[in-house]
XYZ file of C-alpha atoms in Angstrom:
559
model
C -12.368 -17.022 5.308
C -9.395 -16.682 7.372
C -8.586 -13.021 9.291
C -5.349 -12.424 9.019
C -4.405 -9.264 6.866
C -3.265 -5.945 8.522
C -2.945 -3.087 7.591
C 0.610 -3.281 5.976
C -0.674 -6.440 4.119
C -3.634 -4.538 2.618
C -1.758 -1.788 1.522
C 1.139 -3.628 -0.273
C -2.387 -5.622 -1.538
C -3.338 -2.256 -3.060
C -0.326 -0.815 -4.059
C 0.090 -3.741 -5.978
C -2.620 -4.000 -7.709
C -2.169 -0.544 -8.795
C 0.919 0.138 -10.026
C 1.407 -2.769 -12.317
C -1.238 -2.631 -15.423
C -1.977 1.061 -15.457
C 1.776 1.758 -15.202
C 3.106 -0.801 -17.697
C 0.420 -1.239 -19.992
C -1.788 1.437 -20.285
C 0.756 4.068 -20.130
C 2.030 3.555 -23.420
C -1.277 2.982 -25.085
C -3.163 5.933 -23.295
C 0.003 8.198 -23.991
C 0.251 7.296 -27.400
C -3.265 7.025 -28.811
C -5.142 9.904 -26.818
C -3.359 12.169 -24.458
C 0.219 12.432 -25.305
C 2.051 14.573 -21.861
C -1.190 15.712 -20.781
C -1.370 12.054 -19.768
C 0.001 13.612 -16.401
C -3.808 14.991 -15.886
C -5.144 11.972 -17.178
C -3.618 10.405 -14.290
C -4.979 13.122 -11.543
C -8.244 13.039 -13.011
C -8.523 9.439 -12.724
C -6.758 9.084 -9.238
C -9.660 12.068 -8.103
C -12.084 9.746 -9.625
C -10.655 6.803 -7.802
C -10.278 8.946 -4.519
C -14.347 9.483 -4.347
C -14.960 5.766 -5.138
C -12.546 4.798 -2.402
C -14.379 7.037 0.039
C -17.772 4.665 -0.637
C -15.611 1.621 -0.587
C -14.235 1.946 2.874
C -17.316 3.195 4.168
C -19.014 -0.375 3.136
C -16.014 -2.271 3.547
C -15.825 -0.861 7.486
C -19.847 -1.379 7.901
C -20.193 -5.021 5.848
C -16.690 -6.786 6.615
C -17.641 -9.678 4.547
C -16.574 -10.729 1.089
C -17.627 -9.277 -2.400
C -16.643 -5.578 -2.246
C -18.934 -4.016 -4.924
C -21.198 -6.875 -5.135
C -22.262 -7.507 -1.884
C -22.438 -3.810 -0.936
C -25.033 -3.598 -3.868
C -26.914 -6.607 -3.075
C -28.124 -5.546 0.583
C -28.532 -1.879 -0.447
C -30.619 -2.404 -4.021
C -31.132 -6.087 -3.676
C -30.108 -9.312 -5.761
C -30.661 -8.484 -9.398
C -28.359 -5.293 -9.520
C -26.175 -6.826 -7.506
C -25.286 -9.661 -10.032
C -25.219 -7.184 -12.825
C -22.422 -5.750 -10.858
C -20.611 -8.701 -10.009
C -20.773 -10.164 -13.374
C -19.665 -7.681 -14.604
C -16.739 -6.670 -12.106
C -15.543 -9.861 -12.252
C -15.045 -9.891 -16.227
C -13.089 -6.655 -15.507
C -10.861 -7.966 -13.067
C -10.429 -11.451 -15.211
C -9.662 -9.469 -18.309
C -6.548 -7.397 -16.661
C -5.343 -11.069 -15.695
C -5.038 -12.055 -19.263
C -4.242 -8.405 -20.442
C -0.849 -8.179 -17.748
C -0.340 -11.598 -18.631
C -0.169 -10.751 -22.133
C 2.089 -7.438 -21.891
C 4.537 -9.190 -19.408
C 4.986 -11.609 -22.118
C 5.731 -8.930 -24.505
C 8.157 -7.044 -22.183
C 10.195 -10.237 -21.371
C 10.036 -11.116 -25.021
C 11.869 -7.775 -26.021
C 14.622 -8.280 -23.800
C 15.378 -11.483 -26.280
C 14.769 -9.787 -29.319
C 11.347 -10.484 -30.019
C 12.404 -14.467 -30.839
C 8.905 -15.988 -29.285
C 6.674 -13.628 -31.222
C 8.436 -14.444 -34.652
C 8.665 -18.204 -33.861
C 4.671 -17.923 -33.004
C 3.629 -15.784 -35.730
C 5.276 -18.437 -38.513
C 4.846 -21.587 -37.036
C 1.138 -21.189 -35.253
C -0.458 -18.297 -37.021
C -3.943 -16.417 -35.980
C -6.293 -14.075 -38.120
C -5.150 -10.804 -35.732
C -7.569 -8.347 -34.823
C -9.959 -8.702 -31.924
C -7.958 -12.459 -32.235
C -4.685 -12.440 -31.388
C -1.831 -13.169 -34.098
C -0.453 -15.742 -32.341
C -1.269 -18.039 -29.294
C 0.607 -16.170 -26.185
C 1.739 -19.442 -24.558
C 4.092 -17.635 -22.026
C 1.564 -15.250 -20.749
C -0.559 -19.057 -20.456
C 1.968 -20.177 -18.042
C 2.174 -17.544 -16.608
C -1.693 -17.576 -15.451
C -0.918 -21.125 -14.518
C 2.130 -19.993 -11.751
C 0.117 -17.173 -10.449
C -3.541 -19.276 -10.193
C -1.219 -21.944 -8.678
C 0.125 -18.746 -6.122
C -3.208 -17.571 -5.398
C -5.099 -20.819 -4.205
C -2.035 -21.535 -1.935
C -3.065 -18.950 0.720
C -3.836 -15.415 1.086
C -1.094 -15.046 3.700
C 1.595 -16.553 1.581
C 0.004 -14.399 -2.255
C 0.461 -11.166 0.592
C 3.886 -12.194 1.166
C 4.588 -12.787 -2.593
C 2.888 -9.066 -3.433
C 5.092 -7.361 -0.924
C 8.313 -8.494 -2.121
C 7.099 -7.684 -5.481
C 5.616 -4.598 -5.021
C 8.708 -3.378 -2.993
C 11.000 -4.283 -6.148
C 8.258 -2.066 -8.395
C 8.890 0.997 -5.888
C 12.818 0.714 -5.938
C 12.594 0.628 -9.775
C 10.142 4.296 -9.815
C 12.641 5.660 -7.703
C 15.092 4.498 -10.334
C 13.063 6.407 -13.214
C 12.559 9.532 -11.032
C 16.046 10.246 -10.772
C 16.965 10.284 -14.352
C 15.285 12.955 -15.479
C 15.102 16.773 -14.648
C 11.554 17.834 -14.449
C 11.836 21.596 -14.993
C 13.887 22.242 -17.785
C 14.739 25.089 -20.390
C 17.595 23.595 -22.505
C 16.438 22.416 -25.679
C 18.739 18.766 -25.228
C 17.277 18.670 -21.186
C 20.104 17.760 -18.150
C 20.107 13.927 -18.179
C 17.081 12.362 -20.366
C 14.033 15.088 -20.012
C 13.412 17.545 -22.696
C 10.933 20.065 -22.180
C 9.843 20.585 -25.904
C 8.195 16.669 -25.892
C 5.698 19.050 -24.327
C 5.934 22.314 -26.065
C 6.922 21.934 -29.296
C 6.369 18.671 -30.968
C 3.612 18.013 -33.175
C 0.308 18.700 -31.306
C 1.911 20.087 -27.811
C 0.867 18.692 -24.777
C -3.105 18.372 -25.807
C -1.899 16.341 -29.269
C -5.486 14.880 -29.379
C -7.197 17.996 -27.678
C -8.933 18.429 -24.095
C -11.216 15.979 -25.342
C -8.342 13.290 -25.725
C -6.975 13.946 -21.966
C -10.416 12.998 -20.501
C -10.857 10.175 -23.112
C -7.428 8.812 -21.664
C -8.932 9.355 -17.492
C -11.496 6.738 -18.353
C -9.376 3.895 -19.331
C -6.889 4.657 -16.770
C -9.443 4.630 -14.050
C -9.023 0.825 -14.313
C -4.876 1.798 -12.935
C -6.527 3.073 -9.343
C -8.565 -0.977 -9.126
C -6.223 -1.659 -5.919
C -8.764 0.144 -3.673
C -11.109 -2.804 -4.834
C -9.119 -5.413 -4.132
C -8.698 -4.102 -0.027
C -12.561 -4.336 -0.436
C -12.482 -7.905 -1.907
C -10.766 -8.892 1.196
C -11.983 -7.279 4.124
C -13.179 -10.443 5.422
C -10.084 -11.561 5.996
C -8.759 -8.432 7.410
C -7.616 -8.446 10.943
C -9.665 -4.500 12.256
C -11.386 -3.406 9.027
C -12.857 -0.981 10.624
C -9.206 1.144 11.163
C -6.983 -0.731 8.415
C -9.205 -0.819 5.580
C -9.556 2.936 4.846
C -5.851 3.392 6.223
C -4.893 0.966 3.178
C -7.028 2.807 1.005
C -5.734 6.396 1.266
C -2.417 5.226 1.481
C -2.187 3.227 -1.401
C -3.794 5.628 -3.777
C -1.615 8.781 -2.712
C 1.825 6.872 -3.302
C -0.168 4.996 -6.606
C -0.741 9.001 -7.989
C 2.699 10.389 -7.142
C 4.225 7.300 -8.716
C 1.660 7.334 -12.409
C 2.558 10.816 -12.547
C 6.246 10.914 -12.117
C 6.909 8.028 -13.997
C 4.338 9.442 -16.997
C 5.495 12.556 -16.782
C 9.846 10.842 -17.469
C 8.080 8.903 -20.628
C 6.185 11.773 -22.502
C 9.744 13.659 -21.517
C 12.135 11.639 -22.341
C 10.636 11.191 -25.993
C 8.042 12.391 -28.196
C 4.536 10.887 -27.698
C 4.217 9.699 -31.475
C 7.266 7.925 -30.565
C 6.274 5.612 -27.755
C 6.463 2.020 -27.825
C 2.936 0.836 -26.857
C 4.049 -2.855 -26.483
C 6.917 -1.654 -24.071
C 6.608 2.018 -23.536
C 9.983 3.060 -20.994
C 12.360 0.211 -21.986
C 11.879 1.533 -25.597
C 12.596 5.093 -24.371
C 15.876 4.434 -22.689
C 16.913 2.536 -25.477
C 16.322 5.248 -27.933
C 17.964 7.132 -25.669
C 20.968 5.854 -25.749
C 20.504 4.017 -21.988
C 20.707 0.398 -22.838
C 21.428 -0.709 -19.433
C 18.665 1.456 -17.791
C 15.671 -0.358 -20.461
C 16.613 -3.840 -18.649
C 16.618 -2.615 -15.417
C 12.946 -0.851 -15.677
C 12.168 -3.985 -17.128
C 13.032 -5.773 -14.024
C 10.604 -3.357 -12.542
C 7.996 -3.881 -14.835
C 7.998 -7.688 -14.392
C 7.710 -7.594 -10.873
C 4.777 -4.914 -11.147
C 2.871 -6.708 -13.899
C 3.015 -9.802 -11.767
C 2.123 -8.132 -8.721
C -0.895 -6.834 -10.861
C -1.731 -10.838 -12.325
C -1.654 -11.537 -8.203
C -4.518 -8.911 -7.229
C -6.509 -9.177 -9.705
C -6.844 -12.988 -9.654
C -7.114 -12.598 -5.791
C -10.279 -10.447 -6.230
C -11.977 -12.425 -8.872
C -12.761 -15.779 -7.034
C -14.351 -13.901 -3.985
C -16.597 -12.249 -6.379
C -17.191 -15.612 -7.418
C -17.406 -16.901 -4.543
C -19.876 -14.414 -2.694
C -22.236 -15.249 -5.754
C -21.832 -19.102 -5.227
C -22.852 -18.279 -1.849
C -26.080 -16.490 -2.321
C -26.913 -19.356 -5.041
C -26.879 -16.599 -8.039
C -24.517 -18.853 -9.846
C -23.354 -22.706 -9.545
C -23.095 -23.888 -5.317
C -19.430 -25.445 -6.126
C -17.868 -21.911 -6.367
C -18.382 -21.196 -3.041
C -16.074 -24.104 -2.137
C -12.725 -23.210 0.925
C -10.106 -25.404 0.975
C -9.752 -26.114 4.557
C -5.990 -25.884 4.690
C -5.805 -22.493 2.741
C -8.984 -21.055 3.669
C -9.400 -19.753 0.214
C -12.499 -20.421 -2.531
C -10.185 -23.195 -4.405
C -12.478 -24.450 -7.084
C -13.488 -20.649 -8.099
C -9.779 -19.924 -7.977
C -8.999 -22.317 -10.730
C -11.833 -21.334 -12.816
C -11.088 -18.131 -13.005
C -7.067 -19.461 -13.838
C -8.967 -21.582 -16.642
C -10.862 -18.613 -18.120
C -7.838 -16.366 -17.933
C -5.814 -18.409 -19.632
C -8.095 -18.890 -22.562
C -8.337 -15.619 -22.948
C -4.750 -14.435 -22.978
C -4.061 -17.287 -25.708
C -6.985 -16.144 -27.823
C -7.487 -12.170 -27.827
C -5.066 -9.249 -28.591
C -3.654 -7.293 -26.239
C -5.584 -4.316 -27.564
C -9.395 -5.651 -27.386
C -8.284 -6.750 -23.981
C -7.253 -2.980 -22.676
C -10.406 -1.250 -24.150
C -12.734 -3.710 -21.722
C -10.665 -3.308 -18.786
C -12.511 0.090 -17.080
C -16.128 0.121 -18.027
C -17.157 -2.230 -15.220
C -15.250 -0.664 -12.707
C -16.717 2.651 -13.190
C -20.042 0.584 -13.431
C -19.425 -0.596 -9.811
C -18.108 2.375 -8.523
C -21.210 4.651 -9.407
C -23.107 1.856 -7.951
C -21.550 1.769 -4.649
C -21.535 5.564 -4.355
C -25.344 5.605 -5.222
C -25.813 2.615 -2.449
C -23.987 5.060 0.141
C -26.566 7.627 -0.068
C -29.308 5.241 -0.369
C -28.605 3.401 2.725
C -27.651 6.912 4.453
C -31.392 8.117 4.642
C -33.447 5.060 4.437
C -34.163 2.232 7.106
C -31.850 -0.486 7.109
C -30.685 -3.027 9.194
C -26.686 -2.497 7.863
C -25.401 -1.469 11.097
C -27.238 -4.341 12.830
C -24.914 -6.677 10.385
C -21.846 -5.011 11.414
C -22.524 -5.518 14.515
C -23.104 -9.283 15.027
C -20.194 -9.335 12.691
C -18.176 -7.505 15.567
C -18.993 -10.314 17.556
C -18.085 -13.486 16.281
C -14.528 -15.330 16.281
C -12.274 -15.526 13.587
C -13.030 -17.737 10.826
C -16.631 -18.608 11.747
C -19.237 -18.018 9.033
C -21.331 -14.803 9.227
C -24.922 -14.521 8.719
C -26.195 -12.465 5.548
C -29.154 -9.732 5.980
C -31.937 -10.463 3.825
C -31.928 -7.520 0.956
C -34.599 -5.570 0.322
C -36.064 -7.249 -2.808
C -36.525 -4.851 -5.847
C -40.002 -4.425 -5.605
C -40.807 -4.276 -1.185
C -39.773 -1.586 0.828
C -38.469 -2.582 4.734
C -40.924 -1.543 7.027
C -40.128 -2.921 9.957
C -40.589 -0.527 12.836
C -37.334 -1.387 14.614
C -35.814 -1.151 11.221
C -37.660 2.827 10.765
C -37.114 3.413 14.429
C -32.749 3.149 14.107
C -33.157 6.011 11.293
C -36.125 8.112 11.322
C -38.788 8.879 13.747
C -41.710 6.656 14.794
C -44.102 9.385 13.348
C -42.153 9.652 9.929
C -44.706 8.202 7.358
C -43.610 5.357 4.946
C -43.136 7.604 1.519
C -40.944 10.094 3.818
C -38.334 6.693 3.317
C -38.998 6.749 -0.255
C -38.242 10.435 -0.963
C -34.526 10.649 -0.651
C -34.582 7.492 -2.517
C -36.346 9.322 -5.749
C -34.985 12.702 -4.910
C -31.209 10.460 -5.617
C -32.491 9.455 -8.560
C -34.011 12.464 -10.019
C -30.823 14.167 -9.363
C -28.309 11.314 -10.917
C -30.985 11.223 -13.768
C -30.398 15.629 -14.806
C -26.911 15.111 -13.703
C -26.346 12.959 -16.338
C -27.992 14.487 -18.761
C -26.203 17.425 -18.039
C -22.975 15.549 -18.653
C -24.303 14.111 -21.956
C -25.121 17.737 -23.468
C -21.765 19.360 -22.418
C -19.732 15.840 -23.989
C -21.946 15.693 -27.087
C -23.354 19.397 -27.556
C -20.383 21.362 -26.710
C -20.628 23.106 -30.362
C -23.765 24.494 -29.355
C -22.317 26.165 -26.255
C -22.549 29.491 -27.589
C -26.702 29.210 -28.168
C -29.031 31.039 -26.424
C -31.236 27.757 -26.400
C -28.687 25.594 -25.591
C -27.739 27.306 -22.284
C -30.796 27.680 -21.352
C -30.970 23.846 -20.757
C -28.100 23.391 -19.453
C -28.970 25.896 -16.900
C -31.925 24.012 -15.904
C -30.688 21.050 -15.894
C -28.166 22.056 -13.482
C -30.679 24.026 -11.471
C -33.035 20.756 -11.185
C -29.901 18.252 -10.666
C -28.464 20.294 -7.479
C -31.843 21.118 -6.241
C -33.163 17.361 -5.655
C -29.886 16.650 -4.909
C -30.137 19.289 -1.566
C -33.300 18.314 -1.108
C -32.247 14.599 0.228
C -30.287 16.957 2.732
C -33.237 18.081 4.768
C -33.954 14.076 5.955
C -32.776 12.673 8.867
C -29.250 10.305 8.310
C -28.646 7.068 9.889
C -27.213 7.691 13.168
C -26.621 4.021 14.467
C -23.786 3.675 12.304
C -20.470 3.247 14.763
C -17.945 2.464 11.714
C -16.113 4.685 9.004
C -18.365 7.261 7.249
C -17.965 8.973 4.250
C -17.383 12.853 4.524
C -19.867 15.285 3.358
C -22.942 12.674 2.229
C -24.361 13.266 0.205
C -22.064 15.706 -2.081
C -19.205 13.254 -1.974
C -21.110 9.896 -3.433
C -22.702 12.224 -5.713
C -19.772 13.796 -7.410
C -18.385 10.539 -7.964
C -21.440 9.333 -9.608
C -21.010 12.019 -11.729
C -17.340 11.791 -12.382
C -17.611 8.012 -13.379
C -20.578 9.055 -15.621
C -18.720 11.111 -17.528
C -15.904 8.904 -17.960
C -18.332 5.850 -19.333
C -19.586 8.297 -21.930
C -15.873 8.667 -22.596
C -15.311 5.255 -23.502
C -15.054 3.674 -27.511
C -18.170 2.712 -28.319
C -16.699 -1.164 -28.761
C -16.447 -1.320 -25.290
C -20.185 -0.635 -25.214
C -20.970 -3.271 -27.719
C -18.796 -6.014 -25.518
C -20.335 -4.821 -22.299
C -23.931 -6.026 -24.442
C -22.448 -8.959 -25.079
C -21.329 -10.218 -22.253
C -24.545 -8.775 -20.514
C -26.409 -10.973 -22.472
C -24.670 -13.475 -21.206
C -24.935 -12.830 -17.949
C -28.833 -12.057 -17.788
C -29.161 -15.868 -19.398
C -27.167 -17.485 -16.518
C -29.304 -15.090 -13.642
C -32.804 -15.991 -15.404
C -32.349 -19.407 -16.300
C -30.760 -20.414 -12.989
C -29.918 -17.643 -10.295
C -32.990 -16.672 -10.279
C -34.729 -19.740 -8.998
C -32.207 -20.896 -6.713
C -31.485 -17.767 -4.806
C -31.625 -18.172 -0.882
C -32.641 -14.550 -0.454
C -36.034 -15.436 -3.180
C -35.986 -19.085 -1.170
């Protein structure tokens, strides 16, 4: 693929990818159904989740700068088969917000003319509702087909296309920021705020309890997904090594001040029982009396939403792509157009399968779906970190050839270790741990990781589940073990030796860093409606049939 994103092209890449959906459309929904103005924390909590993730990203996406992001950083730390459970299921994610952005930016536009395409729809080409949509979303169809049509053009000219965009978004926020008066004590407010949304209405600012705040963290997880996007690309970034993490803390710091601020003016500005999910701040300013302001966000929300349908449908052919490549799925995929340098034929298959989508399903089933596999991948990556910290690898031998060759020219994949062999190569052992280190020394950091991910977790399950036992003696008890057993293997991978040949990025603090986000996404997946658990099966299923019946035999790492 063709090198030639800096760092002010991956940031606008991220920024853009961020504050479109999670602004736009989850706002209203997360605001509304779960945490009312304590959707302010649900924001921090998931941009602190999205901050440790991002740490593990641009560590791999400095050491592998090759297309894939989650995927291929799985596949050479765990090896093929988890790595297409990630992808597969990454790539749904990502495909999903198309059709879900496409789908609210339809609505939005379609309240500024009163609603005229939804009633025309509803009476002349009627659905059952539901899961199903109640009518066939033909705009949000076309536009898929613009954007796809955008996005196989070039990543050069889609980076162009995001920053103008993006930079409309931003003028917008500052727009929304300035009518309101955060701190407030008059009952009416000074301009549109009004401190009792928070205080006094029915249910405060927990309406759906503490619970309901962290319950509203794990879907808007999904509103931090920029950070995966700059790791989708970093093959075509011009100094990875500097830019990528650069992009990465960048885009996430302005991404939480803006969520914030501009949740913080909704839940303000009215009541959260009163918030339009289908078009959450046009609807306020309008029942505030600003008619002019609700067209002028809406402006803003266009250009964000399609920023957002730009990202996501840049990441999902690379995914598809890097798959293609290492012969998981169908050899076509992995297809560049020679003038545009980007995977052409996976580009318009993932246009085709958005589109279907947006016509068929509601906007609601689409949401729920939209941050289980990202918190999938992200607890995967963080695990891989650690992993690849304290065992023999030949990683930084990858980034290194890498290094070396020209722009544009193809680079060579390290064989993964398979699921079942354990590298034990003595050049390999002799980059990471001494010559006299024995074989199972490599393997006990490895369990010692899991052992401590595996009480983690359970301590996470009893205090979501069990909290009404919190006050017995028995219960505690546990818990306290637990805990005890969970940080002690987790020190214990501390006394081995850490890879020292590795000349790129590194995350902070390894391995308390990965592991609290590993925990962190944990506990938002538990957090999630069990429906989304149920689709996840589905498509699972789906995705295991494809691997078995025809990944599996044609894989060049098996071959």
């Amino acid at each position: 693929l063709n090198r030639c994103l800096g760092l002010s092209d991956l940031t606008f890449l991220s920024i853009g990818g961020m504050i479109g959906s999670g602004l736009y459309v989850l706002t209203g929904t997360v605001a509304h159904n779960f945490a009312g103005g304590s959707i302010v924390l649900s924001y921090l909590f998931a941009a602190i989740a999205s901050a440790l993730s991002a740490f593990c990203y641009a560590e791999f996406a400095a050491r592998i700068p090759v297309t894939g992001s989650a995927y291929q950083f799985t596949y050479l730390s765990v090896g093929e088969f988890w790595a297409f459970v990630i992808g597969w299921n990454v790539l749904l994610e990502h495909a999903v917000s198309v059709s879900a952005v496409a789908k609210s930016l339809s609505g939005y536009f379609d309240s500024l003319i009163g609603f005229k395409m939804k009633e025309y729809l509803v009476v002349h080409t009627p659905m059952p509702g539901g899961i199903l949509a109640s009518y066939p979303d033909f705009f949000a169809a076309g536009i898929v087909i613009i954007v796809t049509i955008i996005v196989a053009t070039g990543v050069k000219f889609t980076s162009r296309f995001t920053t103008i965009l993006a930079a409309v978004n931003l003028a917008i926020l500052v727009l929304i920021f300035s009518k309101f008066k955060f701190v407030t004590l008059n009952c009416t407010g000074m301009y549109l705020a009004n401190i009792n949304n928070w205080t006094t209405v029915r249910g405060g600012f927990f309406p759906h309890g503490f619970a309901g705040t962290i319950s509203g963290a794990s879907t808007l997880v999904f509103s931090y997904v920029g950070y995966e996007i700059v790791a989708s690309v970093t093959e075509e970034a011009k100094n990875p090594n500097r830019d990528v993490p650069l992009a990465l803390l960048i885009s996430i710091c302005v991404a939480a001040l803006a969520y914030v601020g501009a949740s913080a003016a909704l839940t303000l500005m009215v009541p959260w029982y009163d918030i339009v999910i289908s078009a959450p701040f046009p609807a306020a300013y309008a029942q505030r009396g600003w008619n002019w302001a609700k067209y002028v966000v809406s402006i803003g929300a266009l250009a964000a939403m399609s920023t957002s349908i730009v990202t996501a449908l840049v990441v999902v052919p690379r995914y598809v792509y890097a798959m293609a490549s290492d012969g998981l799925i169908m050899p076509w995929f992995n297809t560049v157009n020679k003038t545009t340098g980007t995977p052409v034929i996976a580009t318009v298959t993932t246009g085709i399968f958005c589109i279907v989508m947006a016509l068929v399903f509601s906007l609601h089933s689409l949401v729920e779906f939209i941050s289980i596999g990202q918190l999938l991948a992200c607890s995967f990556v963080s695990f891989c970190v650690i992993k690849l910290r304290y065992e023999p690898n030949d990683v930084s031998q990858l980034a290194e050839e890498a290094a070396t060759h020209d722009n544009g020219t193809e680079l060579q994949k390290v064989r993964p270790p398979s699921d079942t062999t354990i590298p034990n190569s003595t050049s390999m052992a002799d980059s990471v741990v001494s010559p006299t280190d024995s074989l199972n020394d490599h393997l006990l950091p490895f369990y010692s990781l899991l052992l401590a991910t595996l009480f983690g977790s359970v301590v996470s399950i009893m205090l979501l589940v069990g909290i009404s036992h919190i006050k017995e003696a028995w219960f505690i008890l546990l818990l306290v073990v637990f805990i005890f057993l969970s940080l002690f293997f987790l020190f214990f991978i501390c006394m081995f030796t850490q890879d020292q040949t590795i000349k790129t990025y590194k995350v902070p603090f390894v391995p308390i860093i990965p592991f609290a986000s590993i925990m962190v996404n944990i506990i938002l997946m538990l957090k999630l409606q069990k429906l989304t658990w149920l689709r996840l099966a589905i498509w699972m299923a789906i995705g295991l049939i494809i691997y078995f019946g025809y990944g599996y035999r044609h894989s060049k790492s098996r071959k």
